PDB file of C-alpha atoms in Angstrom:
ATOM      1  CA  UNK A  63     -46.518  87.737 -56.784  1.00  0.00           C
ATOM      2  CA  UNK A  64     -44.578  84.472 -56.729  1.00  0.00           C
ATOM      3  CA  UNK A  65     -46.055  81.042 -56.352  1.00  0.00           C
ATOM      4  CA  UNK A  66     -44.858  79.703 -53.015  1.00  0.00           C
ATOM      5  CA  UNK A  67     -44.286  76.133 -51.916  1.00  0.00           C
ATOM      6  CA  UNK A  68     -43.673  75.065 -48.313  1.00  0.00           C
ATOM      7  CA  UNK A  69     -41.825  71.850 -47.442  1.00  0.00           C
ATOM      8  CA  UNK A  70     -43.149  70.292 -44.227  1.00  0.00           C
ATOM      9  CA  UNK A  71     -42.475  67.074 -42.361  1.00  0.00           C
ATOM     10  CA  UNK A  72     -41.212  65.744 -39.084  1.00  0.00           C
ATOM     11  CA  UNK A  73     -37.541  66.116 -38.110  1.00  0.00           C
ATOM     12  CA  UNK A  74     -34.887  64.381 -40.240  1.00  0.00           C
ATOM     13  CA  UNK A  75     -37.022  63.366 -43.201  1.00  0.00           C
ATOM     14  CA  UNK A  76     -34.832  65.408 -45.567  1.00  0.00           C
ATOM     15  CA  UNK A  77     -36.659  68.727 -45.892  1.00  0.00           C
ATOM     16  CA  UNK A  78     -33.465  70.789 -45.957  1.00  0.00           C
ATOM     17  CA  UNK A  79     -31.758  68.342 -48.335  1.00  0.00           C
ATOM     18  CA  UNK A  80     -34.693  68.606 -50.734  1.00  0.00           C
ATOM     19  CA  UNK A  81     -34.743  72.397 -50.370  1.00  0.00           C
ATOM     20  CA  UNK A  82     -31.024  72.594 -51.192  1.00  0.00           C
ATOM     21  CA  UNK A  83     -31.426  70.258 -54.167  1.00  0.00           C
ATOM     22  CA  UNK A  84     -34.353  72.228 -55.597  1.00  0.00           C
ATOM     23  CA  UNK A  85     -32.777  75.651 -55.023  1.00  0.00           C
ATOM     24  CA  UNK A  86     -29.348  74.427 -56.167  1.00  0.00           C
ATOM     25  CA  UNK A  87     -27.883  75.920 -53.024  1.00  0.00           C
ATOM     26  CA  UNK A  88     -26.446  75.000 -49.659  1.00  0.00           C
ATOM     27  CA  UNK A  89     -28.484  77.611 -47.807  1.00  0.00           C
ATOM     28  CA  UNK A  90     -30.157  75.087 -45.505  1.00  0.00           C
ATOM     29  CA  UNK A  91     -27.976  73.252 -43.001  1.00  0.00           C
ATOM     30  CA  UNK A  92     -28.088  69.479 -43.492  1.00  0.00           C
ATOM     31  CA  UNK A  93     -27.068  67.008 -40.794  1.00  0.00           C
ATOM     32  CA  UNK A  94     -28.062  63.700 -39.226  1.00  0.00           C
ATOM     33  CA  UNK A  95     -28.578  65.697 -36.034  1.00  0.00           C
ATOM     34  CA  UNK A  96     -32.263  66.439 -35.484  1.00  0.00           C
ATOM     35  CA  UNK A  97     -33.641  69.931 -35.008  1.00  0.00           C
ATOM     36  CA  UNK A  98     -31.080  72.107 -36.787  1.00  0.00           C
ATOM     37  CA  UNK A  99     -33.647  74.031 -38.848  1.00  0.00           C
ATOM     38  CA  UNK A 100     -35.434  76.315 -36.428  1.00  0.00           C
ATOM     39  CA  UNK A 101     -36.773  79.044 -38.687  1.00  0.00           C
ATOM     40  CA  UNK A 102     -37.900  79.183 -42.278  1.00  0.00           C
ATOM     41  CA  UNK A 103     -35.391  79.264 -45.142  1.00  0.00           C
ATOM     42  CA  UNK A 104     -36.390  80.833 -48.445  1.00  0.00           C
ATOM     43  CA  UNK A 105     -35.057  80.064 -51.907  1.00  0.00           C
ATOM     44  CA  UNK A 106     -36.046  80.674 -55.508  1.00  0.00           C
ATOM     45  CA  UNK A 107     -36.414  78.029 -58.172  1.00  0.00           C
ATOM     46  CA  UNK A 108     -37.203  78.348 -61.851  1.00  0.00           C
ATOM     47  CA  UNK A 109     -39.175  75.426 -63.268  1.00  0.00           C
ATOM     48  CA  UNK A 110     -40.264  75.503 -66.912  1.00  0.00           C
ATOM     49  CA  UNK A 111     -39.842  79.290 -67.107  1.00  0.00           C
ATOM     50  CA  UNK A 112     -41.947  79.848 -63.988  1.00  0.00           C
ATOM     51  CA  UNK A 113     -40.444  81.256 -60.788  1.00  0.00           C
ATOM     52  CA  UNK A 114     -41.297  79.677 -57.410  1.00  0.00           C
ATOM     53  CA  UNK A 115     -40.459  80.572 -53.841  1.00  0.00           C
ATOM     54  CA  UNK A 116     -39.610  77.465 -51.808  1.00  0.00           C
ATOM     55  CA  UNK A 117     -39.812  77.526 -48.033  1.00  0.00           C
ATOM     56  CA  UNK A 118     -37.845  75.041 -45.945  1.00  0.00           C
ATOM     57  CA  UNK A 119     -39.236  74.550 -42.449  1.00  0.00           C
ATOM     58  CA  UNK A 120     -38.131  72.962 -39.223  1.00  0.00           C
ATOM     59  CA  UNK A 121     -39.407  69.533 -38.291  1.00  0.00           C
ATOM     60  CA  UNK A 122     -42.865  69.230 -36.779  1.00  0.00           C
ATOM     61  CA  UNK A 123     -43.132  66.513 -34.149  1.00  0.00           C
ATOM     62  CA  UNK A 124     -44.083  65.666 -30.611  1.00  0.00           C
ATOM     63  CA  UNK A 125     -40.587  65.856 -29.125  1.00  0.00           C
ATOM     64  CA  UNK A 126     -40.521  68.721 -26.620  1.00  0.00           C
ATOM     65  CA  UNK A 127     -37.506  71.001 -26.812  1.00  0.00           C
ATOM     66  CA  UNK A 128     -36.874  74.637 -25.981  1.00  0.00           C
ATOM     67  CA  UNK A 129     -37.790  75.574 -29.550  1.00  0.00           C
ATOM     68  CA  UNK A 130     -40.283  72.896 -30.640  1.00  0.00           C
ATOM     69  CA  UNK A 131     -43.427  75.018 -30.241  1.00  0.00           C
ATOM     70  CA  UNK A 132     -41.887  77.954 -32.130  1.00  0.00           C
ATOM     71  CA  UNK A 133     -40.587  75.629 -34.870  1.00  0.00           C
ATOM     72  CA  UNK A 134     -44.050  74.139 -35.313  1.00  0.00           C
ATOM     73  CA  UNK A 135     -45.637  77.598 -35.438  1.00  0.00           C
ATOM     74  CA  UNK A 136     -43.146  78.731 -38.102  1.00  0.00           C
ATOM     75  CA  UNK A 137     -43.771  75.601 -40.185  1.00  0.00           C
ATOM     76  CA  UNK A 138     -47.544  75.967 -40.016  1.00  0.00           C
ATOM     77  CA  UNK A 139     -47.270  79.668 -40.847  1.00  0.00           C
ATOM     78  CA  UNK A 140     -45.255  78.752 -43.939  1.00  0.00           C
ATOM     79  CA  UNK A 141     -47.956  76.237 -44.878  1.00  0.00           C
ATOM     80  CA  UNK A 142     -50.735  78.796 -44.441  1.00  0.00           C
ATOM     81  CA  UNK A 143     -48.905  81.382 -46.531  1.00  0.00           C
ATOM     82  CA  UNK A 144     -48.064  78.978 -49.369  1.00  0.00           C
ATOM     83  CA  UNK A 145     -49.962  78.076 -52.497  1.00  0.00           C
ATOM     84  CA  UNK A 146     -48.784  74.466 -52.324  1.00  0.00           C
ATOM     85  CA  UNK A 147     -47.399  72.207 -49.588  1.00  0.00           C
ATOM     86  CA  UNK A 148     -44.955  69.354 -50.089  1.00  0.00           C
ATOM     87  CA  UNK A 149     -45.536  66.981 -47.187  1.00  0.00           C
ATOM     88  CA  UNK A 150     -42.297  65.025 -46.890  1.00  0.00           C
ATOM     89  CA  UNK A 151     -41.887  61.572 -45.344  1.00  0.00           C
ATOM     90  CA  UNK A 152     -38.907  59.243 -44.865  1.00  0.00           C
ATOM     91  CA  UNK A 153     -39.556  56.209 -47.087  1.00  0.00           C
ATOM     92  CA  UNK A 154     -37.215  54.037 -45.013  1.00  0.00           C
ATOM     93  CA  UNK A 155     -39.306  54.398 -41.840  1.00  0.00           C
ATOM     94  CA  UNK A 156     -42.775  53.276 -40.877  1.00  0.00           C
ATOM     95  CA  UNK A 157     -45.599  55.779 -40.466  1.00  0.00           C
ATOM     96  CA  UNK A 158     -45.367  57.419 -37.026  1.00  0.00           C
ATOM     97  CA  UNK A 159     -47.955  59.170 -34.885  1.00  0.00           C
ATOM     98  CA  UNK A 160     -46.151  62.458 -35.663  1.00  0.00           C
ATOM     99  CA  UNK A 161     -46.524  61.724 -39.401  1.00  0.00           C
ATOM    100  CA  UNK A 162     -50.229  61.002 -38.974  1.00  0.00           C
ATOM    101  CA  UNK A 163     -50.801  64.125 -36.870  1.00  0.00           C
ATOM    102  CA  UNK A 164     -49.081  66.385 -39.389  1.00  0.00           C
ATOM    103  CA  UNK A 165     -50.913  64.716 -42.289  1.00  0.00           C
ATOM    104  CA  UNK A 166     -54.250  65.393 -40.553  1.00  0.00           C
ATOM    105  CA  UNK A 167     -53.320  69.013 -39.735  1.00  0.00           C
ATOM    106  CA  UNK A 168     -52.412  69.680 -43.361  1.00  0.00           C
ATOM    107  CA  UNK A 169     -55.591  68.018 -44.643  1.00  0.00           C
ATOM    108  CA  UNK A 170     -57.699  70.193 -42.330  1.00  0.00           C
ATOM    109  CA  UNK A 171     -56.013  73.346 -43.666  1.00  0.00           C
ATOM    110  CA  UNK A 172     -57.865  72.830 -46.943  1.00  0.00           C
ATOM    111  CA  UNK A 173     -54.713  73.749 -48.867  1.00  0.00           C
ATOM    112  CA  UNK A 174     -53.270  72.185 -51.998  1.00  0.00           C
ATOM    113  CA  UNK A 175     -50.687  69.601 -50.993  1.00  0.00           C
ATOM    114  CA  UNK A 176     -49.151  66.354 -52.064  1.00  0.00           C
ATOM    115  CA  UNK A 177     -46.946  63.759 -50.468  1.00  0.00           C
ATOM    116  CA  UNK A 178     -43.316  63.170 -51.290  1.00  0.00           C
ATOM    117  CA  UNK A 179     -41.442  60.121 -50.018  1.00  0.00           C
ATOM    118  CA  UNK A 180     -37.751  60.864 -49.609  1.00  0.00           C
ATOM    119  CA  UNK A 181     -34.781  58.533 -49.107  1.00  0.00           C
ATOM    120  CA  UNK A 182     -36.009  55.959 -51.634  1.00  0.00           C
ATOM    121  CA  UNK A 183     -32.387  54.998 -52.222  1.00  0.00           C
ATOM    122  CA  UNK A 184     -32.117  53.419 -48.767  1.00  0.00           C
ATOM    123  CA  UNK A 185     -32.439  49.651 -49.093  1.00  0.00           C
ATOM    124  CA  UNK A 186     -34.605  49.374 -45.984  1.00  0.00           C
ATOM    125  CA  UNK A 187     -38.135  50.022 -47.214  1.00  0.00           C
ATOM    126  CA  UNK A 188     -41.226  50.386 -45.132  1.00  0.00           C
ATOM    127  CA  UNK A 189     -44.990  50.065 -45.562  1.00  0.00           C
ATOM    128  CA  UNK A 190     -45.249  53.847 -45.450  1.00  0.00           C
ATOM    129  CA  UNK A 191     -46.568  54.307 -48.986  1.00  0.00           C
ATOM    130  CA  UNK A 192     -49.298  51.688 -48.555  1.00  0.00           C
ATOM    131  CA  UNK A 193     -50.257  53.126 -45.159  1.00  0.00           C
ATOM    132  CA  UNK A 194     -50.556  56.633 -46.597  1.00  0.00           C
ATOM    133  CA  UNK A 195     -52.620  55.404 -49.552  1.00  0.00           C
ATOM    134  CA  UNK A 196     -54.970  53.632 -47.123  1.00  0.00           C
ATOM    135  CA  UNK A 197     -55.401  56.966 -45.327  1.00  0.00           C
ATOM    136  CA  UNK A 198     -56.509  58.611 -48.581  1.00  0.00           C
ATOM    137  CA  UNK A 199     -53.301  60.417 -49.450  1.00  0.00           C
ATOM    138  CA  UNK A 200     -53.823  60.564 -53.186  1.00  0.00           C
ATOM    139  CA  UNK A 201     -50.811  60.618 -55.488  1.00  0.00           C
ATOM    140  CA  UNK A 202     -47.406  60.068 -53.891  1.00  0.00           C
ATOM    141  CA  UNK A 203     -44.099  61.036 -55.484  1.00  0.00           C
ATOM    142  CA  UNK A 204     -40.836  59.301 -54.582  1.00  0.00           C
ATOM    143  CA  UNK A 205     -37.419  60.982 -54.503  1.00  0.00           C
ATOM    144  CA  UNK A 206     -33.930  60.790 -53.127  1.00  0.00           C
ATOM    145  CA  UNK A 207     -32.888  64.371 -52.429  1.00  0.00           C
ATOM    146  CA  UNK A 208     -29.380  63.233 -51.566  1.00  0.00           C
ATOM    147  CA  UNK A 209     -28.857  61.374 -54.858  1.00  0.00           C
ATOM    148  CA  UNK A 210     -31.082  63.518 -57.130  1.00  0.00           C
ATOM    149  CA  UNK A 211     -33.459  60.661 -57.947  1.00  0.00           C
ATOM    150  CA  UNK A 212     -36.958  61.772 -58.913  1.00  0.00           C
ATOM    151  CA  UNK A 213     -36.135  65.494 -58.673  1.00  0.00           C
ATOM    152  CA  UNK A 214     -36.956  66.244 -62.334  1.00  0.00           C
ATOM    153  CA  UNK A 215     -40.252  64.363 -61.961  1.00  0.00           C
ATOM    154  CA  UNK A 216     -41.022  66.345 -58.801  1.00  0.00           C
ATOM    155  CA  UNK A 217     -40.316  69.618 -60.597  1.00  0.00           C
ATOM    156  CA  UNK A 218     -42.552  68.608 -63.509  1.00  0.00           C
ATOM    157  CA  UNK A 219     -45.312  67.614 -61.118  1.00  0.00           C
ATOM    158  CA  UNK A 220     -45.073  70.979 -59.337  1.00  0.00           C
ATOM    159  CA  UNK A 221     -45.287  72.800 -62.663  1.00  0.00           C
ATOM    160  CA  UNK A 222     -48.357  70.794 -63.642  1.00  0.00           C
ATOM    161  CA  UNK A 223     -50.034  71.554 -60.308  1.00  0.00           C
ATOM    162  CA  UNK A 224     -49.772  75.291 -60.907  1.00  0.00           C
ATOM    163  CA  UNK A 225     -50.712  75.131 -64.578  1.00  0.00           C
ATOM    164  CA  UNK A 226     -53.447  72.511 -64.408  1.00  0.00           C
ATOM    165  CA  UNK A 227     -55.209  73.770 -61.318  1.00  0.00           C
ATOM    166  CA  UNK A 228     -54.403  77.427 -61.920  1.00  0.00           C
ATOM    167  CA  UNK A 229     -52.997  77.899 -58.455  1.00  0.00           C
ATOM    168  CA  UNK A 230     -52.358  81.562 -57.925  1.00  0.00           C
ATOM    169  CA  UNK A 231     -50.594  83.377 -55.137  1.00  0.00           C
ATOM    170  CA  UNK A 232     -52.656  84.241 -52.085  1.00  0.00           C
ATOM    171  CA  UNK A 233     -53.044  88.014 -52.268  1.00  0.00           C
ATOM    172  CA  UNK A 234     -55.115  88.251 -49.072  1.00  0.00           C
ATOM    173  CA  UNK A 235     -57.568  90.538 -50.876  1.00  0.00           C
ATOM    174  CA  UNK A 236     -60.365  89.241 -48.657  1.00  0.00           C
ATOM    175  CA  UNK A 237     -58.767  90.606 -45.478  1.00  0.00           C
TER     176      UNK A 237
END
């Protein structure tokens, strides 16, 4: 079974851009318009001779739309089914209540996850990293999915997570 990695975050933090960059595809639609990703997208990535299944999800937030509840359910299902979660934030914006809520939901899942700050290439920087560290986030990686900054480091970090902590696919043998 493949190691699976879900990418979660609120709308427009760059989940689909990161997914496309990692999978070297254009399978996920990317736009400044919020809410385009409604269901999960799946793509395969080979990192250091290991195959991974990446799952792009729709944005999880408090904005109520016709699809928001279903989008959230799909994202959380992807998180539950994954061996590792990339929790993505927009480095150019301050920490929002939606960010905090999702961070707390993921922490309560008792799953392996780490935080990735995207859009580090935008000159406007926020206090987001410091705020997340104060909340006990642990290590934080910084990338620009659009400009490929930090992508190799992210891939190496993912590889280390699976090798160092011996993360294995969830086989649901206990069901």
